[in-house]
PDB file of N, CA, C and O in Angstrom:
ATOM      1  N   UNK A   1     130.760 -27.204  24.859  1.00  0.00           N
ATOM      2  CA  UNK A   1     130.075 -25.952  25.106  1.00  0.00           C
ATOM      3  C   UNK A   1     131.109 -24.912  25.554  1.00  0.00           C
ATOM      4  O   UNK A   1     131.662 -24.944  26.653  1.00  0.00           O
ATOM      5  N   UNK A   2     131.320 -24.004  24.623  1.00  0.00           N
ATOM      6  CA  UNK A   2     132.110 -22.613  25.013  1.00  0.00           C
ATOM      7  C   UNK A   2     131.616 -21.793  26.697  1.00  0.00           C
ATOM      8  O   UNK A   2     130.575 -22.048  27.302  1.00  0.00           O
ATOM      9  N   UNK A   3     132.208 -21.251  26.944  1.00  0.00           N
ATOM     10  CA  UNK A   3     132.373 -20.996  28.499  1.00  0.00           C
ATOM     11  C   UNK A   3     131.472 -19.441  28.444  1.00  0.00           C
ATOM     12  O   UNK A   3     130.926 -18.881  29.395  1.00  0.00           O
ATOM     13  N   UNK A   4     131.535 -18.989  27.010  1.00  0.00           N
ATOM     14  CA  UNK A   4     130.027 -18.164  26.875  1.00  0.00           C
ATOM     15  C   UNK A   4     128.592 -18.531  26.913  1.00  0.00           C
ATOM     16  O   UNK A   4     127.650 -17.951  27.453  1.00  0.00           O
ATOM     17  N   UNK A   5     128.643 -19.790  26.115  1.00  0.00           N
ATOM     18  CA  UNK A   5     127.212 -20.654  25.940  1.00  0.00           C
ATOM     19  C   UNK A   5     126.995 -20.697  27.338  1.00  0.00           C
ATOM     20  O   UNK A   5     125.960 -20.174  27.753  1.00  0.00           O
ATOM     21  N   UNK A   6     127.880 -21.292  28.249  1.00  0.00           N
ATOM     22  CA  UNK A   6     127.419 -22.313  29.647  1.00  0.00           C
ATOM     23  C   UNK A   6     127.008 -20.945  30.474  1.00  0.00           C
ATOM     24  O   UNK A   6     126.257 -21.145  31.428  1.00  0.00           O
ATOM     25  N   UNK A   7     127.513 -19.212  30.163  1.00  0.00           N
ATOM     26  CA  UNK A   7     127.217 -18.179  31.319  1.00  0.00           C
ATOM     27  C   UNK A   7     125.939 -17.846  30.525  1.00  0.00           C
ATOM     28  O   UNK A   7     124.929 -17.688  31.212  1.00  0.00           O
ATOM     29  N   UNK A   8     125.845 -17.744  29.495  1.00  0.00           N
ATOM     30  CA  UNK A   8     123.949 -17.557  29.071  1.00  0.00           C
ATOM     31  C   UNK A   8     122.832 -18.719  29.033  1.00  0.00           C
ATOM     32  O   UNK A   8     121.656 -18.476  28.762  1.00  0.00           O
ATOM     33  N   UNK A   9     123.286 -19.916  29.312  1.00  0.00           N
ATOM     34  CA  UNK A   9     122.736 -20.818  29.565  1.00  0.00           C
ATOM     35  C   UNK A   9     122.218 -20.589  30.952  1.00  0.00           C
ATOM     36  O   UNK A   9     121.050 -20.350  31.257  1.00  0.00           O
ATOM     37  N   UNK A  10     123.754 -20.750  32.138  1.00  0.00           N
ATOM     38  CA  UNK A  10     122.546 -19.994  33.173  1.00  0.00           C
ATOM     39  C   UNK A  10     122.218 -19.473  33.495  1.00  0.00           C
ATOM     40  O   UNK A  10     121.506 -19.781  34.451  1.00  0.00           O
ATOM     41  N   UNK A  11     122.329 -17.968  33.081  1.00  0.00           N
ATOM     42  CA  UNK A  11     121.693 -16.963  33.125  1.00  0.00           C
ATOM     43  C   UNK A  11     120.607 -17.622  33.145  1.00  0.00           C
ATOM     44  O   UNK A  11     120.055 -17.968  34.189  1.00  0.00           O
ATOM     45  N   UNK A  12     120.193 -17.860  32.021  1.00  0.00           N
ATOM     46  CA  UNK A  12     118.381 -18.263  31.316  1.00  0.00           C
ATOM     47  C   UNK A  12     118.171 -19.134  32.519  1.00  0.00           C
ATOM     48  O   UNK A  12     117.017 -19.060  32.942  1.00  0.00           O
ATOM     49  N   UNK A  13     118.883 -19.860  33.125  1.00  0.00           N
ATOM     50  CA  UNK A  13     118.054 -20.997  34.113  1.00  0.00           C
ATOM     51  C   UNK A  13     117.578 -20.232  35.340  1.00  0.00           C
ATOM     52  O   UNK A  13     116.480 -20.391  35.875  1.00  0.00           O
ATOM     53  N   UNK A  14     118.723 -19.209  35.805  1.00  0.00           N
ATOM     54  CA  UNK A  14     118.206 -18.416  36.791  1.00  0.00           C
ATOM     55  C   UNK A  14     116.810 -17.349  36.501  1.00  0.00           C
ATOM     56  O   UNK A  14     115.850 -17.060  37.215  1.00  0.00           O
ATOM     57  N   UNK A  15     117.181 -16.963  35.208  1.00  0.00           N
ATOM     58  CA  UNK A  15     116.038 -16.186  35.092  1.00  0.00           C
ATOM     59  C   UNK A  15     114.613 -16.621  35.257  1.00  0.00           C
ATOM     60  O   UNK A  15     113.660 -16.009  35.740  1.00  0.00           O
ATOM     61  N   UNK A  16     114.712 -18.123  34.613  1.00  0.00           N
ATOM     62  CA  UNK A  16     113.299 -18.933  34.432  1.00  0.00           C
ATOM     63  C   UNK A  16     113.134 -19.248  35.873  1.00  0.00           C
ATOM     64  O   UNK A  16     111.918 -19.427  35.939  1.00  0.00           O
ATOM     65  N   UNK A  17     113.689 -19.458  37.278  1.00  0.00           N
ATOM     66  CA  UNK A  17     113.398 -20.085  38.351  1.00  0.00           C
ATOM     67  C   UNK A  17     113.156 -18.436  39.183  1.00  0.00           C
ATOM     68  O   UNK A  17     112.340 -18.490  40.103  1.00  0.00           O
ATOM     69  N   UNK A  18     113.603 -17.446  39.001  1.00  0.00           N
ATOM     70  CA  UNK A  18     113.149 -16.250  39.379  1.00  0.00           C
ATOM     71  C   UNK A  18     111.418 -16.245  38.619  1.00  0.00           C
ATOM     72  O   UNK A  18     110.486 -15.933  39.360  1.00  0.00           O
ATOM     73  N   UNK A  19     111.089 -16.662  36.925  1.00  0.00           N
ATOM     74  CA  UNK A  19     109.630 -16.487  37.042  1.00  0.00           C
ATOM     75  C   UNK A  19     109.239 -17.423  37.330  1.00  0.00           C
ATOM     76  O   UNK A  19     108.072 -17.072  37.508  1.00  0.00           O
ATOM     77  N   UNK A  20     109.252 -18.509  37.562  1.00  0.00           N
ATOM     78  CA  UNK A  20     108.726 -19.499  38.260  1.00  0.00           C
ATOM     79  C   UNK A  20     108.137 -19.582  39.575  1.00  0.00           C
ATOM     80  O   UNK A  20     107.041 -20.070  39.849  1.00  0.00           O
ATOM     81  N   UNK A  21     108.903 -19.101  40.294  1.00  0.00           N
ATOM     82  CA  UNK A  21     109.089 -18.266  41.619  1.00  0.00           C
ATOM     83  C   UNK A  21     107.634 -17.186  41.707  1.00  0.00           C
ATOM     84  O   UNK A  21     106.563 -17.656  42.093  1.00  0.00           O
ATOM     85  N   UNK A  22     107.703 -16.396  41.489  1.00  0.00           N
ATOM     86  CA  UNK A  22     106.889 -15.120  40.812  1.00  0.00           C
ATOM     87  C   UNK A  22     105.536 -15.698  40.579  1.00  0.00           C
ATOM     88  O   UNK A  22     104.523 -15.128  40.985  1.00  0.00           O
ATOM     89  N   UNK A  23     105.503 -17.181  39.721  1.00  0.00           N
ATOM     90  CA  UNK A  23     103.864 -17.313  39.463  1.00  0.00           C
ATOM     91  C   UNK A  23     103.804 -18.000  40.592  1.00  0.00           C
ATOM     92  O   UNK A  23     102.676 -17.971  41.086  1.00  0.00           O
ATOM     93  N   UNK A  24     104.732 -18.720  41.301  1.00  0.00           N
ATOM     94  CA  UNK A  24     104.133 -19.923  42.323  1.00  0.00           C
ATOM     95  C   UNK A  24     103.474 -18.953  43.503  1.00  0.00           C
ATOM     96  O   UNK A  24     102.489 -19.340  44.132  1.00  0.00           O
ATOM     97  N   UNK A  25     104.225 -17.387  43.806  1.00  0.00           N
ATOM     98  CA  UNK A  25     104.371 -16.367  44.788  1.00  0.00           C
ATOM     99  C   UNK A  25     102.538 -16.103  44.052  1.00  0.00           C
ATOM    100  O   UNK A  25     101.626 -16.547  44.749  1.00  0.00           O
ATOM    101  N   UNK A  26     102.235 -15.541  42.975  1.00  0.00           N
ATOM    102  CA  UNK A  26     101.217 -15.156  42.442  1.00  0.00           C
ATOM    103  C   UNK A  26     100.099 -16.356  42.873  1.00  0.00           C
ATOM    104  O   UNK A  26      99.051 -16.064  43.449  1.00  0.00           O
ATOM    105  N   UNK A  27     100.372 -17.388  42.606  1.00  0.00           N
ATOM    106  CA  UNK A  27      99.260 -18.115  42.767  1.00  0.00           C
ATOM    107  C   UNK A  27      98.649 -18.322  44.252  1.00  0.00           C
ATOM    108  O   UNK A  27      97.513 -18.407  44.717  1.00  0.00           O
ATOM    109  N   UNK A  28      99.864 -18.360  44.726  1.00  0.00           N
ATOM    110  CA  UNK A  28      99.471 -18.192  46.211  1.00  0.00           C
ATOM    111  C   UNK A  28      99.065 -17.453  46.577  1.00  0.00           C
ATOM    112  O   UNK A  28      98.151 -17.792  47.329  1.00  0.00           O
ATOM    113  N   UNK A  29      99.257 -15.930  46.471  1.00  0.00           N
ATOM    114  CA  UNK A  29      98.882 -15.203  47.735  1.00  0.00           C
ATOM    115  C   UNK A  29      98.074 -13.971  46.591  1.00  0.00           C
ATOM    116  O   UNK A  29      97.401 -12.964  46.807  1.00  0.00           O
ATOM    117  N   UNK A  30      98.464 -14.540  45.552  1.00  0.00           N
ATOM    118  CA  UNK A  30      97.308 -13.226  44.477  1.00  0.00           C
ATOM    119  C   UNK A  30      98.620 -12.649  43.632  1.00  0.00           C
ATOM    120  O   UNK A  30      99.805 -12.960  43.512  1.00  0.00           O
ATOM    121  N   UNK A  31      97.572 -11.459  43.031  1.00  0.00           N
ATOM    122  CA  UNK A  31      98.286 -10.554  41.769  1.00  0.00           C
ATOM    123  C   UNK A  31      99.423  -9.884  42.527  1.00  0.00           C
ATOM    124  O   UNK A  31      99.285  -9.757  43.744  1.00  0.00           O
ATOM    125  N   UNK A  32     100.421  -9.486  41.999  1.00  0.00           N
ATOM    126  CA  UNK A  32     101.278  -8.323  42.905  1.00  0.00           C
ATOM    127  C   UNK A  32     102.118  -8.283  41.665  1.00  0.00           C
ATOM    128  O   UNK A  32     102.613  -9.273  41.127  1.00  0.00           O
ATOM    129  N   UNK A  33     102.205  -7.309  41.353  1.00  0.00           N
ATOM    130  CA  UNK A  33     102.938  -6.568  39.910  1.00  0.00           C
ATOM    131  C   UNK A  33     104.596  -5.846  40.603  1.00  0.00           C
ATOM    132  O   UNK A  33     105.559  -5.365  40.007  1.00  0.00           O
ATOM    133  N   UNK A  34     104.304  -6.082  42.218  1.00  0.00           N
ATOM    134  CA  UNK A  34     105.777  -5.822  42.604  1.00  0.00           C
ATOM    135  C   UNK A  34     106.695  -6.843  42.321  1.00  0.00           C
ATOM    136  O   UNK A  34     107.874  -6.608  42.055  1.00  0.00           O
ATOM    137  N   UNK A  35     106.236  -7.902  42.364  1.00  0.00           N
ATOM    138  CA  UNK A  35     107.121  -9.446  42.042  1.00  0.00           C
ATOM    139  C   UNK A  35     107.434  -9.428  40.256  1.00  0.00           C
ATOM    140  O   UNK A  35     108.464 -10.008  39.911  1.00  0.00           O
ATOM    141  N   UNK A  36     106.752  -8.916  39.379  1.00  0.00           N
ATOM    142  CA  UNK A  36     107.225  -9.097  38.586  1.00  0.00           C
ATOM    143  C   UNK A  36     108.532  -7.919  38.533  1.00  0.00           C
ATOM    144  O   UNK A  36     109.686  -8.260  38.273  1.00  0.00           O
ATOM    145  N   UNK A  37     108.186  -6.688  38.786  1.00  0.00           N
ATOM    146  CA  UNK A  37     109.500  -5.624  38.858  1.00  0.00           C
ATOM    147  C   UNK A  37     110.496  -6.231  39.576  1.00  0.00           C
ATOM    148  O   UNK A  37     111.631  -6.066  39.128  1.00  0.00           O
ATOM    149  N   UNK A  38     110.353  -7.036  40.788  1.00  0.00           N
ATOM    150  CA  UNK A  38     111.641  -7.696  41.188  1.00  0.00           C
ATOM    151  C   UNK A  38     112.197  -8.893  40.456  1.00  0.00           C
ATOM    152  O   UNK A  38     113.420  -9.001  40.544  1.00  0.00           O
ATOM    153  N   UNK A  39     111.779  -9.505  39.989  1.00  0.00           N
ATOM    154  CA  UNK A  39     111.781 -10.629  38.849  1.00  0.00           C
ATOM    155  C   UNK A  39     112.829  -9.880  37.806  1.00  0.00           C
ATOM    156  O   UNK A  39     114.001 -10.226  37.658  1.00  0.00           O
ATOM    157  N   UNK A  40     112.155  -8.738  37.080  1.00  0.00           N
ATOM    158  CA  UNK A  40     112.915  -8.389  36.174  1.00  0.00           C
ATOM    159  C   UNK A  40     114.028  -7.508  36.591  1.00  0.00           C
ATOM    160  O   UNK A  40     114.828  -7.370  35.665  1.00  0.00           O
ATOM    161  N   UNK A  41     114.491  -6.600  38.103  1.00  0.00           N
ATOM    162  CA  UNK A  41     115.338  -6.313  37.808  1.00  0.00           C
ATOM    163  C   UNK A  41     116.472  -7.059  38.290  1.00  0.00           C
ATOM    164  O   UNK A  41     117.658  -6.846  38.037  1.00  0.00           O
ATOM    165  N   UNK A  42     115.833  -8.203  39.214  1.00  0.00           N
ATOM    166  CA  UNK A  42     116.865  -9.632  38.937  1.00  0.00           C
ATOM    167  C   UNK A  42     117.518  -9.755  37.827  1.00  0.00           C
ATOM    168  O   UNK A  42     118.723  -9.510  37.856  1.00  0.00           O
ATOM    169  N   UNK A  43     116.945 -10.131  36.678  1.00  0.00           N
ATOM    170  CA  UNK A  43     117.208 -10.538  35.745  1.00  0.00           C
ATOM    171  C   UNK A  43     118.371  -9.728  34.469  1.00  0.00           C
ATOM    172  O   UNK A  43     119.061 -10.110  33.523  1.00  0.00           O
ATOM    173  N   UNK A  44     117.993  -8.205  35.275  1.00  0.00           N
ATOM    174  CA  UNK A  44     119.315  -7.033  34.497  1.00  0.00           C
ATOM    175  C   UNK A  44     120.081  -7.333  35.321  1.00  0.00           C
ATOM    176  O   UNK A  44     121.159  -7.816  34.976  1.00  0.00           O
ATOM    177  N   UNK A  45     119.733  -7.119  36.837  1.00  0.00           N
ATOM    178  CA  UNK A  45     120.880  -7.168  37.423  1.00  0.00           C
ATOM    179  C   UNK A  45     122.112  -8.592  36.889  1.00  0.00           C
ATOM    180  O   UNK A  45     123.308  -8.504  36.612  1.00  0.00           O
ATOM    181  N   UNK A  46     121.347  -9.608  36.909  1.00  0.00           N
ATOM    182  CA  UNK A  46     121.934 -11.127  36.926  1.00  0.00           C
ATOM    183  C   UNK A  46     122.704 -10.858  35.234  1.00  0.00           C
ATOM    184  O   UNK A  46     123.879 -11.155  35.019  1.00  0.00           O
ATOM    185  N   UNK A  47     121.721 -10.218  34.099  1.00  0.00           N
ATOM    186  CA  UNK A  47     122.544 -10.091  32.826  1.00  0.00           C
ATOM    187  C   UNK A  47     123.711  -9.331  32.964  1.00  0.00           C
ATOM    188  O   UNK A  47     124.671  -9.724  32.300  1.00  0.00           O
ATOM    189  N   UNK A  48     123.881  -8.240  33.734  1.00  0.00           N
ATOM    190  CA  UNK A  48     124.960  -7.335  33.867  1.00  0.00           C
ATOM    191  C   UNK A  48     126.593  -7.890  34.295  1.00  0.00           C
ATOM    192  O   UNK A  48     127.747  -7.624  33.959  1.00  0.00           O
ATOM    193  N   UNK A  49     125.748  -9.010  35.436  1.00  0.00           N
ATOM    194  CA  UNK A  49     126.926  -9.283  36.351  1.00  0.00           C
ATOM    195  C   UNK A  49     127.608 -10.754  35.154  1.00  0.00           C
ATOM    196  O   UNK A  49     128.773 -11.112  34.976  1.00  0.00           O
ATOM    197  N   UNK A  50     126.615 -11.165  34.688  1.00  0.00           N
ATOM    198  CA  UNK A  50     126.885 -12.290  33.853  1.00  0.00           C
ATOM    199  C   UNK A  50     128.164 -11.366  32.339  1.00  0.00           C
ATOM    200  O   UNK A  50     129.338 -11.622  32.070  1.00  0.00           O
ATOM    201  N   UNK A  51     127.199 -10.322  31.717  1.00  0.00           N
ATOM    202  CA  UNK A  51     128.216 -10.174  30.722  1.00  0.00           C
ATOM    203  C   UNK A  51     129.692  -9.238  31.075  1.00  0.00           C
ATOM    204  O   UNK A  51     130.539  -8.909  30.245  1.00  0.00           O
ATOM    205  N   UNK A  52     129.700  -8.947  32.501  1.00  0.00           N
ATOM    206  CA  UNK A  52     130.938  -8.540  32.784  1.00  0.00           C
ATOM    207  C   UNK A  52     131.936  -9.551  32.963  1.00  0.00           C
ATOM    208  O   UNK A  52     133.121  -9.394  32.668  1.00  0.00           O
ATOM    209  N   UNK A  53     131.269 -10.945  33.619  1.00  0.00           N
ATOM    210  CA  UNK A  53     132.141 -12.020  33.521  1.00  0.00           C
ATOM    211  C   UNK A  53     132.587 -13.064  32.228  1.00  0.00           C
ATOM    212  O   UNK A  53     133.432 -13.954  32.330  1.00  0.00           O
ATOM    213  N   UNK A  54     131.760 -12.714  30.912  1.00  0.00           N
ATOM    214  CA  UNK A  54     131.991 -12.786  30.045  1.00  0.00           C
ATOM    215  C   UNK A  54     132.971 -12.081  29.650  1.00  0.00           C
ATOM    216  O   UNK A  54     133.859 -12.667  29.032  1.00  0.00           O
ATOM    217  N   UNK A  55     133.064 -10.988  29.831  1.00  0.00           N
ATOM    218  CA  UNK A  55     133.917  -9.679  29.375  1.00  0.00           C
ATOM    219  C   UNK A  55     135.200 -10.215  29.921  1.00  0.00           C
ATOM    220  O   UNK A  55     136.202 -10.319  29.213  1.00  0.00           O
ATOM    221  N   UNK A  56     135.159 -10.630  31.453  1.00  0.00           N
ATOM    222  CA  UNK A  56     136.326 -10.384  31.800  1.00  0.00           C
ATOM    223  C   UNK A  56     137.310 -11.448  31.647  1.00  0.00           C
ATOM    224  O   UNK A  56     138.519 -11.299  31.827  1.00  0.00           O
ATOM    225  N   UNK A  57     136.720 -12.548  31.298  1.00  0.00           N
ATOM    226  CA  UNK A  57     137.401 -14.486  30.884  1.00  0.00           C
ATOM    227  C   UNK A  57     136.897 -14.841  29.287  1.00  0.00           C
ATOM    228  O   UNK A  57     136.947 -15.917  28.691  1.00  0.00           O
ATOM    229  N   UNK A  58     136.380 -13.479  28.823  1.00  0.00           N
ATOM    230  CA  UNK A  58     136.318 -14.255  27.475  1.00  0.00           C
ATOM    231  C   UNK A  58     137.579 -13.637  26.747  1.00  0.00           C
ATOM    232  O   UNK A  58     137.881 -14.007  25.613  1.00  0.00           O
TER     233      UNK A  58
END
């Protein structure tokens, strides 16, 4: 596995345990559409920081 595959690989793992997170938060305590906006700008944030470190060792 190339050292790109393994930083979008976990990207995706973090991303999926951020929504995971989010429904377990939802199921518990109800709807809140703020958890998903934090969910997703996790998830730019986490892509950003990921393809700069791509950028910077690939």
């Amino acid at each position: 596995m190339t050292p790109t595959r393994r930083a979008i690989a976990f990207w995706l793992i973090r991303v999926a345990i951020a929504v995971i997170l989010v429904l377990v938060l939802q199921a518990w305590q109800g709807p809140d559409p703020i958890l998903w906006y934090l969910a997703a700008g996790y998830a730019v944030l986490s892509a950003v920081t990921t393809a700069i470190l791509i950028r910077r060792n690939g």
